[in-house]
Amino acid sequence: MPSQTPRTVKLLQKIRIVPRWLIFILDLACTLFAIFIAILIENRLSFRLVDSRQLLNVMFITVIINTLVFSSIKTYKGIVRYTGLQDALRVFITVAISSLTLFLVQFFNSSRLNGFIISETEVIIYAVFSFLFLLGYRVSVKQGFELLRNYKRARKTVVIYGAGETGTATKRVLSHDTRTGFNILAFVDDDRRKNSKSLDGVPIIGFDQLKSLHETAGVDELIIASFSLSIKRKNEVVDFCLDHEIGVLSVPPYSQWTGGSFTSKQLKTINIEELLERDQIEIHNEEIRRNVKG
């Protein structure tokens, strides 16, 4: 059995994108389970009190409504392993439209046609559980891909200097890198108002806390992701990293970004010229040679 585990992991690692039809089916299953839970809760969690005819009718209408809603908003087209804030917003809009449609169908169905009966409370419970299920399994799949991708892979421990927009973009780039595993320990920022808080699940610390973090966790690389960092502070950061054998990289300027982003290949080792408080002196060897000749 243990020998089969690595083989299974390697097979799962080759699955890069979950098929759209599978996402569509999972979405429908989540909403059906949510409406079932809503009706069960409304009936005090007693299966004996649930009207099977009512349940089947409500589930049938729910499938029709959500098939139309999912097809219109196209929630199934998102790449699950890259689930982010935009996907969460799309799921929220989908659940809102689905719940509102259920409510309107019930509101205009005053004659209780075909036994379709659902209360306002059940609709609210359905909306809550639908959102949790739809978003929950997406996050679970995303985390599963992360674990499989980094299975037995050497991971670099990284600290990002700068807890702003550039720092957030850097974290996103490192998280999506498929070649090298990065373990982002923390953001470092000089703004004390950000200290002891977190950004995208990663803690934010001050520069004075970097030494203790290195001693406890060990930092392989520090990435400077702040274009407003002063030369003095940059020198202090580089000196610290040199003293503790930590690699120092810097994010490329905005002009080199493509489509508002960059790749991990564009991270470069910081140059000594970037630490000077003046322009680099260019030596014209040919002119000097002519002046000293003879």
Coordinates of C-alpha atoms in Angstrom, one line a residue:
M1 CA 0.0 0.0 0.0
P2 CA 2.8 2.6 0.8
S3 CA 4.4 1.9 -2.6
Q4 CA 1.2 2.8 -4.3
T5 CA 0.9 6.2 -2.6
P6 CA 3.7 8.0 -4.5
R7 CA 2.3 6.5 -7.8
T8 CA -1.1 7.9 -7.0
V9 CA 0.3 11.3 -6.1
K10 CA 2.3 11.4 -9.4
L11 CA -0.9 10.6 -11.3
L12 CA -2.9 13.3 -9.5
Q13 CA -0.1 15.8 -10.1
K14 CA -0.5 15.3 -13.9
I15 CA -4.1 16.5 -13.6
R16 CA -3.6 20.3 -14.2
I17 CA -7.2 21.4 -14.8
V18 CA -10.5 19.9 -13.5
P19 CA -12.9 19.3 -16.5
R20 CA -15.6 21.9 -16.8
W21 CA -18.4 19.3 -17.0
L22 CA -17.2 17.9 -13.6
I23 CA -17.3 21.4 -12.1
F24 CA -20.8 21.9 -13.5
I25 CA -22.1 18.6 -11.9
L26 CA -20.4 19.4 -8.6
D27 CA -22.0 22.8 -8.5
L28 CA -25.5 21.3 -9.1
A29 CA -24.8 18.6 -6.5
C30 CA -23.8 21.3 -3.9
T31 CA -27.0 23.3 -4.5
L32 CA -29.2 20.2 -4.3
F33 CA -27.6 19.2 -1.0
A34 CA -28.1 22.8 0.2
I35 CA -31.8 22.7 -0.6
F36 CA -32.1 19.3 1.1
I37 CA -30.3 20.6 4.2
A38 CA -32.6 23.7 4.2
I39 CA -35.8 21.6 4.1
L40 CA -34.4 19.2 6.8
I41 CA -33.6 22.1 9.1
E42 CA -37.0 23.7 8.6
N43 CA -38.5 20.3 9.6
R44 CA -36.5 20.2 12.9
L45 CA -33.9 17.7 11.4
S46 CA -36.6 15.0 11.3
F47 CA -36.8 12.9 8.1
R48 CA -40.3 11.7 9.1
L49 CA -41.6 15.3 8.9
V50 CA -40.2 15.9 5.4
D51 CA -42.7 15.6 2.6
S52 CA -41.0 13.5 -0.1
R53 CA -43.2 14.9 -2.8
Q54 CA -42.5 18.5 -1.8
L55 CA -38.7 17.7 -1.6
L56 CA -38.6 16.2 -5.1
N57 CA -40.5 19.1 -6.6
V58 CA -38.3 21.7 -5.0
M59 CA -35.1 19.8 -6.0
F60 CA -36.4 19.5 -9.6
I61 CA -37.1 23.2 -9.8
T62 CA -33.7 24.0 -8.2
V63 CA -31.9 21.9 -10.8
I64 CA -33.7 23.8 -13.7
I65 CA -33.0 27.2 -12.1
N66 CA -29.4 26.5 -11.4
T67 CA -28.7 24.9 -14.8
L68 CA -29.8 28.2 -16.4
V69 CA -27.9 30.4 -13.8
F70 CA -24.7 28.4 -14.1
S71 CA -24.9 28.4 -17.8
S72 CA -25.4 32.2 -17.9
I73 CA -22.7 33.2 -15.4
K74 CA -20.4 30.4 -16.4
T75 CA -19.0 29.6 -12.9
Y76 CA -17.8 26.2 -14.2
K77 CA -15.3 27.9 -16.5
G78 CA -13.0 29.1 -13.7
I79 CA -9.8 27.1 -13.0
V80 CA -10.5 25.8 -9.6
R81 CA -6.9 25.5 -8.4
Y82 CA -6.6 29.3 -9.0
T83 CA -9.7 30.2 -7.0
G84 CA -9.5 33.7 -5.8
L85 CA -11.6 36.7 -4.8
Q86 CA -13.2 37.1 -8.2
D87 CA -14.4 33.5 -8.2
A88 CA -15.8 34.0 -4.7
L89 CA -17.7 37.1 -5.9
R90 CA -19.0 35.1 -9.0
V91 CA -20.3 32.3 -6.7
F92 CA -22.0 34.9 -4.4
I93 CA -23.8 36.5 -7.4
T94 CA -24.8 33.0 -8.6
V95 CA -26.3 32.0 -5.3
A96 CA -28.0 35.4 -5.0
I97 CA -29.7 35.0 -8.4
S98 CA -30.6 31.4 -7.7
S99 CA -32.2 32.2 -4.3
L100 CA -34.0 35.2 -5.6
T101 CA -35.5 33.1 -8.5
L102 CA -36.6 30.4 -6.0
F103 CA -38.3 33.1 -3.9
L104 CA -40.0 34.7 -6.9
V105 CA -41.2 31.3 -8.2
Q106 CA -42.8 30.6 -4.8
F107 CA -44.2 34.1 -4.5
F108 CA -46.1 33.9 -7.9
N109 CA -47.1 30.2 -7.3
S110 CA -50.0 31.2 -5.1
S111 CA -52.1 28.2 -6.1
R112 CA -49.3 25.8 -5.0
L113 CA -49.1 24.2 -8.5
N114 CA -47.5 20.7 -8.5
G115 CA -46.9 20.9 -4.8
F116 CA -44.0 23.4 -5.0
I117 CA -43.9 24.8 -1.5
I118 CA -40.8 26.4 0.0
S119 CA -40.7 29.0 2.8
E120 CA -38.7 32.2 3.0
T121 CA -36.7 30.7 5.8
E122 CA -35.8 27.7 3.6
V123 CA -34.6 30.0 0.8
I124 CA -32.3 31.9 3.2
I125 CA -30.9 28.7 4.7
Y126 CA -30.4 27.4 1.1
A127 CA -28.6 30.5 0.1
V128 CA -26.2 30.3 3.0
F129 CA -25.3 26.6 2.6
S130 CA -25.1 26.9 -1.2
F131 CA -22.5 29.7 -0.9
L132 CA -20.5 27.7 1.7
F133 CA -20.6 24.4 -0.3
L134 CA -19.8 26.0 -3.7
L135 CA -16.9 28.1 -2.3
G136 CA -15.8 25.4 0.2
Y137 CA -15.1 22.7 -2.3
R138 CA -13.3 25.1 -4.6
V139 CA -11.0 26.1 -1.8
S140 CA -10.5 22.5 -0.9
V141 CA -9.5 21.5 -4.4
K142 CA -7.2 24.5 -4.6
Q143 CA -5.4 23.4 -1.4
G144 CA -5.3 19.8 -2.6
F145 CA -3.5 20.9 -5.8
E146 CA -1.1 22.9 -3.7
L147 CA -0.2 19.9 -1.5
L148 CA 0.2 17.6 -4.5
R149 CA 2.3 20.1 -6.4
N150 CA 4.7 20.5 -3.5
Y151 CA 4.8 16.8 -2.5
K152 CA 8.4 15.9 -1.6
R153 CA 9.6 19.0 -3.3
A154 CA 12.4 21.1 -1.9
R155 CA 10.8 24.4 -0.8
K156 CA 12.5 27.7 -0.4
T157 CA 11.5 29.8 2.6
V158 CA 10.9 33.3 1.5
V159 CA 10.2 36.7 3.1
I160 CA 8.7 39.5 1.0
Y161 CA 9.7 43.0 2.0
G162 CA 6.7 45.3 1.3
A163 CA 3.1 44.5 2.3
G164 CA 1.5 46.6 -0.4
E165 CA 0.2 46.0 -3.9
T166 CA 3.6 44.9 -5.3
G167 CA 4.1 42.6 -2.3
T168 CA 0.7 41.0 -2.9
A169 CA 1.4 40.5 -6.6
T170 CA 4.8 38.9 -5.7
K171 CA 3.0 36.4 -3.4
R172 CA 0.6 35.6 -6.1
V173 CA 3.5 35.0 -8.6
L174 CA 5.3 32.7 -6.1
S175 CA 2.2 30.8 -5.2
H176 CA 1.5 30.0 -8.8
D177 CA 5.0 29.0 -9.7
T178 CA 5.0 25.4 -10.9
R179 CA 8.8 24.9 -11.0
T180 CA 9.9 25.7 -7.5
G181 CA 8.1 25.4 -4.2
F182 CA 8.0 28.6 -2.2
N183 CA 7.1 28.8 1.5
I184 CA 6.3 32.4 2.2
L185 CA 7.0 32.9 5.9
A186 CA 6.0 36.6 6.3
F187 CA 5.7 40.1 4.8
V188 CA 8.1 42.7 6.2
D189 CA 6.9 46.3 6.3
D190 CA 8.1 49.5 8.0
D191 CA 4.6 50.7 8.5
R192 CA 4.0 49.8 12.2
R193 CA 0.2 50.0 11.6
K194 CA 0.5 46.8 9.6
N195 CA 2.6 44.9 12.1
S196 CA 0.9 41.9 13.8
K197 CA -1.7 41.8 11.0
S198 CA -1.9 39.5 8.1
L199 CA -2.1 39.8 4.3
D200 CA -3.7 37.0 2.3
G201 CA -3.1 34.7 5.3
V202 CA 0.6 35.6 5.7
P203 CA 1.7 37.5 8.8
I204 CA 3.2 41.0 8.6
I205 CA 6.2 41.8 10.8
G206 CA 8.6 44.6 11.3
F207 CA 12.3 44.7 10.2
D208 CA 13.4 44.3 13.8
Q209 CA 11.5 41.0 14.0
L210 CA 13.3 39.5 10.9
K211 CA 16.2 38.2 12.9
S212 CA 14.1 36.2 15.3
L213 CA 12.1 34.8 12.4
H214 CA 15.3 33.7 10.7
E215 CA 16.6 32.1 13.8
T216 CA 13.4 30.1 14.4
A217 CA 12.3 29.2 10.8
G218 CA 15.3 30.0 8.6
V219 CA 15.0 32.3 5.7
D220 CA 16.5 31.3 2.3
E221 CA 15.6 34.4 0.3
L222 CA 14.3 37.9 0.8
I223 CA 12.5 39.6 -2.0
I224 CA 12.3 43.4 -2.0
A225 CA 8.8 44.2 -3.3
S226 CA 8.7 47.9 -2.6
F227 CA 9.7 50.6 -5.0
S228 CA 9.6 53.3 -2.3
L229 CA 12.2 51.8 -0.1
S230 CA 14.9 54.3 0.8
I231 CA 18.5 53.7 0.0
K232 CA 19.4 53.7 3.7
R233 CA 16.8 51.0 4.5
K234 CA 17.8 49.0 1.4
N235 CA 21.4 49.0 2.6
E236 CA 20.4 47.8 6.0
V237 CA 18.3 45.0 4.5
V238 CA 21.1 43.9 2.2
D239 CA 23.7 44.0 5.0
F240 CA 21.5 41.9 7.3
C241 CA 21.0 39.3 4.6
L242 CA 24.7 39.2 3.7
D243 CA 25.5 38.7 7.4
H244 CA 23.0 35.8 7.7
E245 CA 23.6 34.2 4.3
I246 CA 20.2 35.1 2.9
G247 CA 19.7 35.7 -0.8
V248 CA 18.3 39.1 -1.8
L249 CA 16.1 39.5 -4.9
S250 CA 14.1 42.4 -6.2
V251 CA 10.9 42.7 -8.2
P252 CA 11.3 44.1 -11.7
P253 CA 10.0 47.7 -12.4
Y254 CA 6.4 48.1 -13.5
S255 CA 7.6 48.9 -17.1
Q256 CA 8.7 45.2 -17.4
W257 CA 5.4 43.7 -16.2
T258 CA 3.2 42.1 -18.8
G259 CA -0.5 42.4 -18.4
G260 CA -0.2 43.8 -14.9
S261 CA 1.9 40.9 -13.7
F262 CA 5.4 39.3 -13.9
T263 CA 7.0 35.9 -13.6
S264 CA 9.3 34.4 -11.0
K265 CA 12.0 34.3 -13.7
Q266 CA 12.1 38.1 -13.7
L267 CA 13.1 38.3 -10.1
K268 CA 16.7 39.3 -10.1
T269 CA 19.6 39.5 -7.7
I270 CA 20.0 43.0 -6.4
N271 CA 22.8 45.0 -7.9
I272 CA 25.4 47.0 -6.0
E273 CA 24.5 50.0 -8.2
E274 CA 21.0 50.0 -6.7
L275 CA 22.5 50.7 -3.2
L276 CA 24.4 53.9 -4.3
E277 CA 23.1 57.3 -3.4
R278 CA 24.4 58.6 -6.7
D279 CA 24.4 57.6 -10.4
Q280 CA 26.9 55.0 -11.4
I281 CA 30.2 56.4 -12.5
E282 CA 31.0 55.3 -16.1
I283 CA 34.7 54.9 -16.8
H284 CA 35.7 55.7 -20.5
N285 CA 38.8 53.5 -20.9
E286 CA 39.5 54.6 -24.4
E287 CA 39.6 58.3 -23.5
I288 CA 41.8 57.6 -20.5
R289 CA 44.2 55.5 -22.7
R290 CA 44.6 58.4 -25.1
N291 CA 45.3 60.9 -22.3
V292 CA 48.0 58.8 -20.7
K293 CA 49.6 57.5 -23.8
G294 CA 53.2 58.6 -24.1

